[in-house]
Short mmCIF file of C-alpha atoms in Angstrom, two decimals:
data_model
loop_
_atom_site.label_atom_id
_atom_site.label_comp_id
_atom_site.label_asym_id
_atom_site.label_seq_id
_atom_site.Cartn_x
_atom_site.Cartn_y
_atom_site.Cartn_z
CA UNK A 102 -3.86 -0.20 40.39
CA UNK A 103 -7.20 0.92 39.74
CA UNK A 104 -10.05 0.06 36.94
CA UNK A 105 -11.82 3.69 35.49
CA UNK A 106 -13.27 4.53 32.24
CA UNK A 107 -11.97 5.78 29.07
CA UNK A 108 -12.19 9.45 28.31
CA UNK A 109 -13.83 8.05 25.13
CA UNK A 110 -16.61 6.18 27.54
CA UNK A 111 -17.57 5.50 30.72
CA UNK A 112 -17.59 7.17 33.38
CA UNK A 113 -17.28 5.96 36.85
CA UNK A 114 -20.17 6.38 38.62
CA UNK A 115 -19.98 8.81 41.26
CA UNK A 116 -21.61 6.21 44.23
CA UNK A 117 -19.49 3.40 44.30
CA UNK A 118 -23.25 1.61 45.45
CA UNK A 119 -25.09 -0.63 43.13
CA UNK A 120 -27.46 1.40 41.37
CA UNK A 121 -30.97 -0.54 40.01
CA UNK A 122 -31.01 -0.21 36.37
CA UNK A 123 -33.73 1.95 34.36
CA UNK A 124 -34.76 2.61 30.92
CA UNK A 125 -32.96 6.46 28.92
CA UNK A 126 -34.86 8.74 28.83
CA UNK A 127 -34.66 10.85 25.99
CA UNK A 128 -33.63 14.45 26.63
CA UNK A 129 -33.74 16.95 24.04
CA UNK A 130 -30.90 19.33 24.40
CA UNK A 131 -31.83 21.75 21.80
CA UNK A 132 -35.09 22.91 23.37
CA UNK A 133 -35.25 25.98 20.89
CA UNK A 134 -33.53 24.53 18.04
CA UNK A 135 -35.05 23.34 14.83
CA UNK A 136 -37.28 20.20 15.52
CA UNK A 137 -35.40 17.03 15.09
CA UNK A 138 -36.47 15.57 11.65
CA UNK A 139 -37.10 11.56 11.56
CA UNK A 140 -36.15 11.43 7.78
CA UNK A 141 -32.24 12.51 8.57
CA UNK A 142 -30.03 9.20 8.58
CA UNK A 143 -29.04 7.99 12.64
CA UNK A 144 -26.31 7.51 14.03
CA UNK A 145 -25.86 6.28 17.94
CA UNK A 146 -22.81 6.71 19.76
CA UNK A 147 -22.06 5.83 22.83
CA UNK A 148 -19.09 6.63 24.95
CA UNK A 149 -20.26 10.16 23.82
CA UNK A 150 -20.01 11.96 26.86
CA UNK A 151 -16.01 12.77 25.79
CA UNK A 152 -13.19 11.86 23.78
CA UNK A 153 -13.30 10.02 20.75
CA UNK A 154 -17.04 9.25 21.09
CA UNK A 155 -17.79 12.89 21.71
CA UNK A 156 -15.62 13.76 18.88
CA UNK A 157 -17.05 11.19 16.30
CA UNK A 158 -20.70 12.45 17.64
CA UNK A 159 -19.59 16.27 16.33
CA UNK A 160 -17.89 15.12 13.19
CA UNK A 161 -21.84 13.56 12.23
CA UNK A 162 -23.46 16.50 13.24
CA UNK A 163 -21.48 18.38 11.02
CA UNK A 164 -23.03 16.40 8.26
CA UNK A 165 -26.52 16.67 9.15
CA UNK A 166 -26.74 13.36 11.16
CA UNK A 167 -29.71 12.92 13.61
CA UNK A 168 -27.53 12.02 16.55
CA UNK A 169 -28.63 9.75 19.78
CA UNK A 170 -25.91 10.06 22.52
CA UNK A 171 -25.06 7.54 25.13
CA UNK A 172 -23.15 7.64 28.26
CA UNK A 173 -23.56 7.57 32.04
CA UNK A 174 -22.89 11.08 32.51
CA UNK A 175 -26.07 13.46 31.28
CA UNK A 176 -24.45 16.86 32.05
CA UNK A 177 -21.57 15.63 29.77
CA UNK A 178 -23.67 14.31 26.65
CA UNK A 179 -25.33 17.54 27.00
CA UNK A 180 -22.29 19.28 26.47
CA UNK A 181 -21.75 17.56 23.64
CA UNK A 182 -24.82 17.81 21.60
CA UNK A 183 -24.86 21.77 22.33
CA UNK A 184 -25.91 23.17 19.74
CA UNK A 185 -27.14 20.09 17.80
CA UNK A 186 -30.11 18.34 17.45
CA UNK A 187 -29.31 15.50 19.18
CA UNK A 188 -30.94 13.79 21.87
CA UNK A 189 -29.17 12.32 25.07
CA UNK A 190 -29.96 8.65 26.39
CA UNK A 191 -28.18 8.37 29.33
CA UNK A 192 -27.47 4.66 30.15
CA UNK A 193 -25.32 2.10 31.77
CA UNK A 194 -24.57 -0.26 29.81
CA UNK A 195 -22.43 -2.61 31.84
CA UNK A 196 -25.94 -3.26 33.74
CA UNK A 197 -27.03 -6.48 32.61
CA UNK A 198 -30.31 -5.04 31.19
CA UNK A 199 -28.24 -1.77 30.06
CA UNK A 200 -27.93 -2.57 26.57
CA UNK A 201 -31.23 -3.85 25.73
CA UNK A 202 -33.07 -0.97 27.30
CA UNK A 203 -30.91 1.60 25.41
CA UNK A 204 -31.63 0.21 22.15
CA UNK A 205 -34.96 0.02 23.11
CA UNK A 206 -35.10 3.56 24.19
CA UNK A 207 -32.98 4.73 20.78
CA UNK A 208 -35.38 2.90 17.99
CA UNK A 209 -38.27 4.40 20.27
CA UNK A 210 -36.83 7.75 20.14
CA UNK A 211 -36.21 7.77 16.14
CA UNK A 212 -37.57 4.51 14.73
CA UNK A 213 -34.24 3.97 12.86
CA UNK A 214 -30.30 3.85 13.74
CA UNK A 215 -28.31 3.69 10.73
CA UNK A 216 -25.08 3.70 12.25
CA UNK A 217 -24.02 2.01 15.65
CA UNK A 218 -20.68 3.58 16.68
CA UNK A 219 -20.08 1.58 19.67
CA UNK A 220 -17.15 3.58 21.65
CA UNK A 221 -18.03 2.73 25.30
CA UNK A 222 -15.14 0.67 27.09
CA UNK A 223 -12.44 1.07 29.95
CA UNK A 224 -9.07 -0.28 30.70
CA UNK A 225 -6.81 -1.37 33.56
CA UNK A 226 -3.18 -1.29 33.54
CA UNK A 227 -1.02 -3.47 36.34
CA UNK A 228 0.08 -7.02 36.31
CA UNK A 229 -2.36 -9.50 35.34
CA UNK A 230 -1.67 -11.49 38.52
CA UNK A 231 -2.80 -9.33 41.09
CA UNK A 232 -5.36 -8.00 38.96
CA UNK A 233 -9.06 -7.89 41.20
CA UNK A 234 -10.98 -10.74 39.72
CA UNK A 235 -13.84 -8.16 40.10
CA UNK A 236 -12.13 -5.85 37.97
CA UNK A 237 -11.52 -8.68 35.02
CA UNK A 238 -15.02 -9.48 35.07
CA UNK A 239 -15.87 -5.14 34.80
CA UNK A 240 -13.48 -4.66 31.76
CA UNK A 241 -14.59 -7.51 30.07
CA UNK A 242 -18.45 -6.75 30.33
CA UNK A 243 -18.20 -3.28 29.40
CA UNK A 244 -15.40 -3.73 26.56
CA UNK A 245 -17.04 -6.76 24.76
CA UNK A 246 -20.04 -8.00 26.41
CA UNK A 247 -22.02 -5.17 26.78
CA UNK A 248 -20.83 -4.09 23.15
CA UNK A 249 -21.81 -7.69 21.73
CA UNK A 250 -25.36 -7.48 23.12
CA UNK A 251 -25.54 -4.12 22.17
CA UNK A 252 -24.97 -5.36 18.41
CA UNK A 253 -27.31 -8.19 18.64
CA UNK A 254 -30.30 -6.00 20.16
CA UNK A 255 -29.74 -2.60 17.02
CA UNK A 256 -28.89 -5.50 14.12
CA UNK A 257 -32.56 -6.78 13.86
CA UNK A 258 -33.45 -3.45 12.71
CA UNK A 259 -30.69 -2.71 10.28
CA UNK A 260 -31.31 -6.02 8.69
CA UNK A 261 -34.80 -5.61 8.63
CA UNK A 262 -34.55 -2.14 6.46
CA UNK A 263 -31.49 -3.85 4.22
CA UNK A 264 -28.72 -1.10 5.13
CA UNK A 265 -26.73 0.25 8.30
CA UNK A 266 -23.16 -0.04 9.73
CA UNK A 267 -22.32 -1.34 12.62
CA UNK A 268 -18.45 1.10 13.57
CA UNK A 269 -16.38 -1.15 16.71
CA UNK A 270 -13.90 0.40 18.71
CA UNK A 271 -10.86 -1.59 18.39
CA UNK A 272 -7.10 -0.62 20.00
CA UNK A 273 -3.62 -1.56 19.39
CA UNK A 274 -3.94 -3.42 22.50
CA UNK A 275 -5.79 -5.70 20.98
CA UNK A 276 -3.28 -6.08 17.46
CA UNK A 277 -0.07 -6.95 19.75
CA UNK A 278 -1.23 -7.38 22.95
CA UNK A 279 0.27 -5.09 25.08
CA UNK A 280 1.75 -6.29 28.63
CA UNK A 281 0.08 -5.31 31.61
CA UNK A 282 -3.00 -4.66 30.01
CA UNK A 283 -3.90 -8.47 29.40
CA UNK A 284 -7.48 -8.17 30.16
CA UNK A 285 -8.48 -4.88 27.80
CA UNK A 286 -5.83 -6.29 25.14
CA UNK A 287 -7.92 -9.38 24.92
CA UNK A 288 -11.37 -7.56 25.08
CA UNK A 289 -10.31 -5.70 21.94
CA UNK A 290 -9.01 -8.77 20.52
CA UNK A 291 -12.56 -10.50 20.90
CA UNK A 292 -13.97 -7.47 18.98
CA UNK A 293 -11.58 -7.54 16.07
CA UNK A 294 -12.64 -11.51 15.77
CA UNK A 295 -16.14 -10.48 16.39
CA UNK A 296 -16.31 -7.76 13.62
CA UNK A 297 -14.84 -10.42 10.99
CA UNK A 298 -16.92 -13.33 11.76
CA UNK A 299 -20.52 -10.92 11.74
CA UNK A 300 -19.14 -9.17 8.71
CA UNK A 301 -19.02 -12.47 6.85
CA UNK A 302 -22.62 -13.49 8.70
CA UNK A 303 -23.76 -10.02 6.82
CA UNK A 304 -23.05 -10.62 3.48
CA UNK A 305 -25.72 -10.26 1.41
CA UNK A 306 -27.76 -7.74 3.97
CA UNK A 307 -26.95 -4.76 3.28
CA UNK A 308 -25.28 -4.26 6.60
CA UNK A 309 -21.96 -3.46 7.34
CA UNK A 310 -19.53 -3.77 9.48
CA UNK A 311 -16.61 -1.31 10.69
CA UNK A 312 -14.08 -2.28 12.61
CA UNK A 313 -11.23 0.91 13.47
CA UNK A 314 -7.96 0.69 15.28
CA UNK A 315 -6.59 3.43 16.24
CA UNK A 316 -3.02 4.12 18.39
CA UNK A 317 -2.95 6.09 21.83
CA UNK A 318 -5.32 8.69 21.97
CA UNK A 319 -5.15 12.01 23.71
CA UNK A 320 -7.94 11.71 26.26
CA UNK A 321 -8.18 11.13 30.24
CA UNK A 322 -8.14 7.08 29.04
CA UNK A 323 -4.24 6.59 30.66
CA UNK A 324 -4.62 8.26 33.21
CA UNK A 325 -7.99 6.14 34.27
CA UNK A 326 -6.58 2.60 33.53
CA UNK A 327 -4.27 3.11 36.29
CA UNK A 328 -1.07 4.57 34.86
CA UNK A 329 -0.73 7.72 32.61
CA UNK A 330 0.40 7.31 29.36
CA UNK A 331 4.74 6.98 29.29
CA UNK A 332 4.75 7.89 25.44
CA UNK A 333 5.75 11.24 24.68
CA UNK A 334 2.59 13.71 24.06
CA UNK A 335 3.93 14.21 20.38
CA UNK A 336 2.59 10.45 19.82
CA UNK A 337 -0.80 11.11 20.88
CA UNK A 338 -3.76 11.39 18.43
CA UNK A 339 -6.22 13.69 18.93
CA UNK A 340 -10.13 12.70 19.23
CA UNK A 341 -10.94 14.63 16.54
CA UNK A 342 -8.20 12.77 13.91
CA UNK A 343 -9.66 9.39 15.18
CA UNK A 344 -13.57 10.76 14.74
CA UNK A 345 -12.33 12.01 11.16
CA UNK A 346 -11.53 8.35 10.49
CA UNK A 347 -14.51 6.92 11.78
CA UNK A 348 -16.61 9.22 9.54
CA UNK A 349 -14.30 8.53 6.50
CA UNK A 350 -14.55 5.03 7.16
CA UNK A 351 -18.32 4.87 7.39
CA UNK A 352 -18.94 7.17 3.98
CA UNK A 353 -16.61 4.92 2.12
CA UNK A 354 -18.20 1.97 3.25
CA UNK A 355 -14.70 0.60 4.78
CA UNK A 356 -14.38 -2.79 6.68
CA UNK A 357 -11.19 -1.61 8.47
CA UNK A 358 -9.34 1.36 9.54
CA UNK A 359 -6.13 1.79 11.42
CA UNK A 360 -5.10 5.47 12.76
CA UNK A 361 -2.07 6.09 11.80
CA UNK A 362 -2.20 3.93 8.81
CA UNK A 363 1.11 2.44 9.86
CA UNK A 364 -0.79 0.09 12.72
CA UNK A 365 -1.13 -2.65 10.15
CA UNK A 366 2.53 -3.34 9.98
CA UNK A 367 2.53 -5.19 13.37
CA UNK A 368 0.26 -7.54 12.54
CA UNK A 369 1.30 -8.43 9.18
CA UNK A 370 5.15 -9.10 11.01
CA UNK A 371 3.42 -11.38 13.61
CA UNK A 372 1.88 -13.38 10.49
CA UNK A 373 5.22 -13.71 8.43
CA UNK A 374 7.40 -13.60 11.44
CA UNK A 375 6.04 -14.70 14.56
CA UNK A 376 9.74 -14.73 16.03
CA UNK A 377 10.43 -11.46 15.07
CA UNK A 378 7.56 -10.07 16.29
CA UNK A 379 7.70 -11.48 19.88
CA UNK A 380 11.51 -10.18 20.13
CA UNK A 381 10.64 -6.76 18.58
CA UNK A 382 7.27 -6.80 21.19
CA UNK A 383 9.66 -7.90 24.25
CA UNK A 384 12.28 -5.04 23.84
CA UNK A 385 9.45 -2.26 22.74
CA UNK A 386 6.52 -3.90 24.55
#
């Protein structure tokens, strides 16, 4: 089995060698464009360089947004802010400094984020017992870690200007806990617990908290984990349904979202029947 990134997020880095971490550097994209202007609301993104998080990055362009773009790969994030204003911060943010100097780099770059889409994560797929312990420890910084200091180093500033929305990247993984994903189904489960608890902490603020779930998703994601997706392609959402969401979400100030709308059903079941639920997850899994 192998661990890879989402097509949403990360992408493996092409020398398997540790690489010493350094500060983004901002790269304009749009060289001849219209110069970026400070007074446009923010939005960063990360897991931009494809899938959902390149998706959601296009769906807040469309609106005007001032976009920062994160990922590891910079010819990727460039492809996605053609024709845009955006600027690229390419960053690794499973580095233990990663998240810290991306922040640093994106508040530099603009003075403000009003939005935090946090879309950066991988999976794995295989039994949990011969899982690498390496690998646990990968998924699990990158999935919730990594997104958890990412939080705690863009909040100051939100809470400091009294607005801003913090958007997390949640799964179905982490609703019903999907076998042979154990690891990633519990990262997203962290994040859905997260996302309550520091939307209560916010109260008050003027800071917000969105937390979206969507179903599979039709990016390179399966394929990555380990094992390609064994659904049939008809039940795959597309990037752009899941950005549409996201944006929705965030205009309407929403807490929650679940794509398809349908997603909350399991979880309500598992709270009024917990036996039900276990023999309807160990025949449909």
């Amino acid at each position: 089995m192998t661990l890879t990134g989402s097509g949403s997020a990360y992408d493996p880095p092409a020398d398997p060698a540790p690489r010493r971490s350094t500060a983004p550097i901002p790269v304009r994209v749009n060289q001849y464009g219209p110069p970026r202007r400070l007074d446009r609301r923010v939005a960063l993104v990360t897991g931009a360089s494809s899938g959902i998080g390149a998706a959601t990055a296009r769906r807040f362009a469309m609106d005007g947004w001032q976009l920062l773009l994160s990922g590891r790969d910079r010819r990727r994030l460039e492809q996605t802010a053609s024709g845009t204003t955006a600027v690229v911060l390419p960053a690794d943010l499973a580095a233990p400094d990663g998240p810290r100097l991306l922040a640093q780099s994106a508040l530099h770059t603009t003075g403000r984020i009003d939005v935090l889409v946090a879309g950066a994560g991988m999976g794995w797929a295989g039994p949990f017992a011969t899982m690498p312990h390496t690998d646990i420890d990968r998924v699990l910084t990158l999935d919730l870690n990594a997104t958890l200091h990412l939080v705690r180093e863009v909040l100051p500033s939100m809470i400091a200007a009294g607005r801003g929305r913090v958007v997390l990247l949640g799964s179905v993984a982490g609703c019903v806990g999907l076998r042979e994903e154990a690891v990633y189904s519990a990262a997203k489960a962290g994040l859905a617990a997260f996302a309550e608890a520091l939307r209560q902490e916010l109260r008050g603020t003027g800071v917000g908290v969105t937390f979206v779930v969507p179903g599979a998703v039709d990016t390179p994601f399966h394929t990555r984990r380990g094992r390609p997706y064994d659904g049939t392609r008809t039940g795959l959402l597309s990037p752009g349904c899941v950005a549409g969401t996201i944006w929705e979400a965030v205009r309407q100030n929403r807490d929650e979202a679940y794509v398809p709308t349908w997603l909350t059903v399991p979880g309500r079941v598992r709270g009024l029947a917990p036996g039900l639920y276990r023999r309807l997850l160990n025949r449909f899994g």
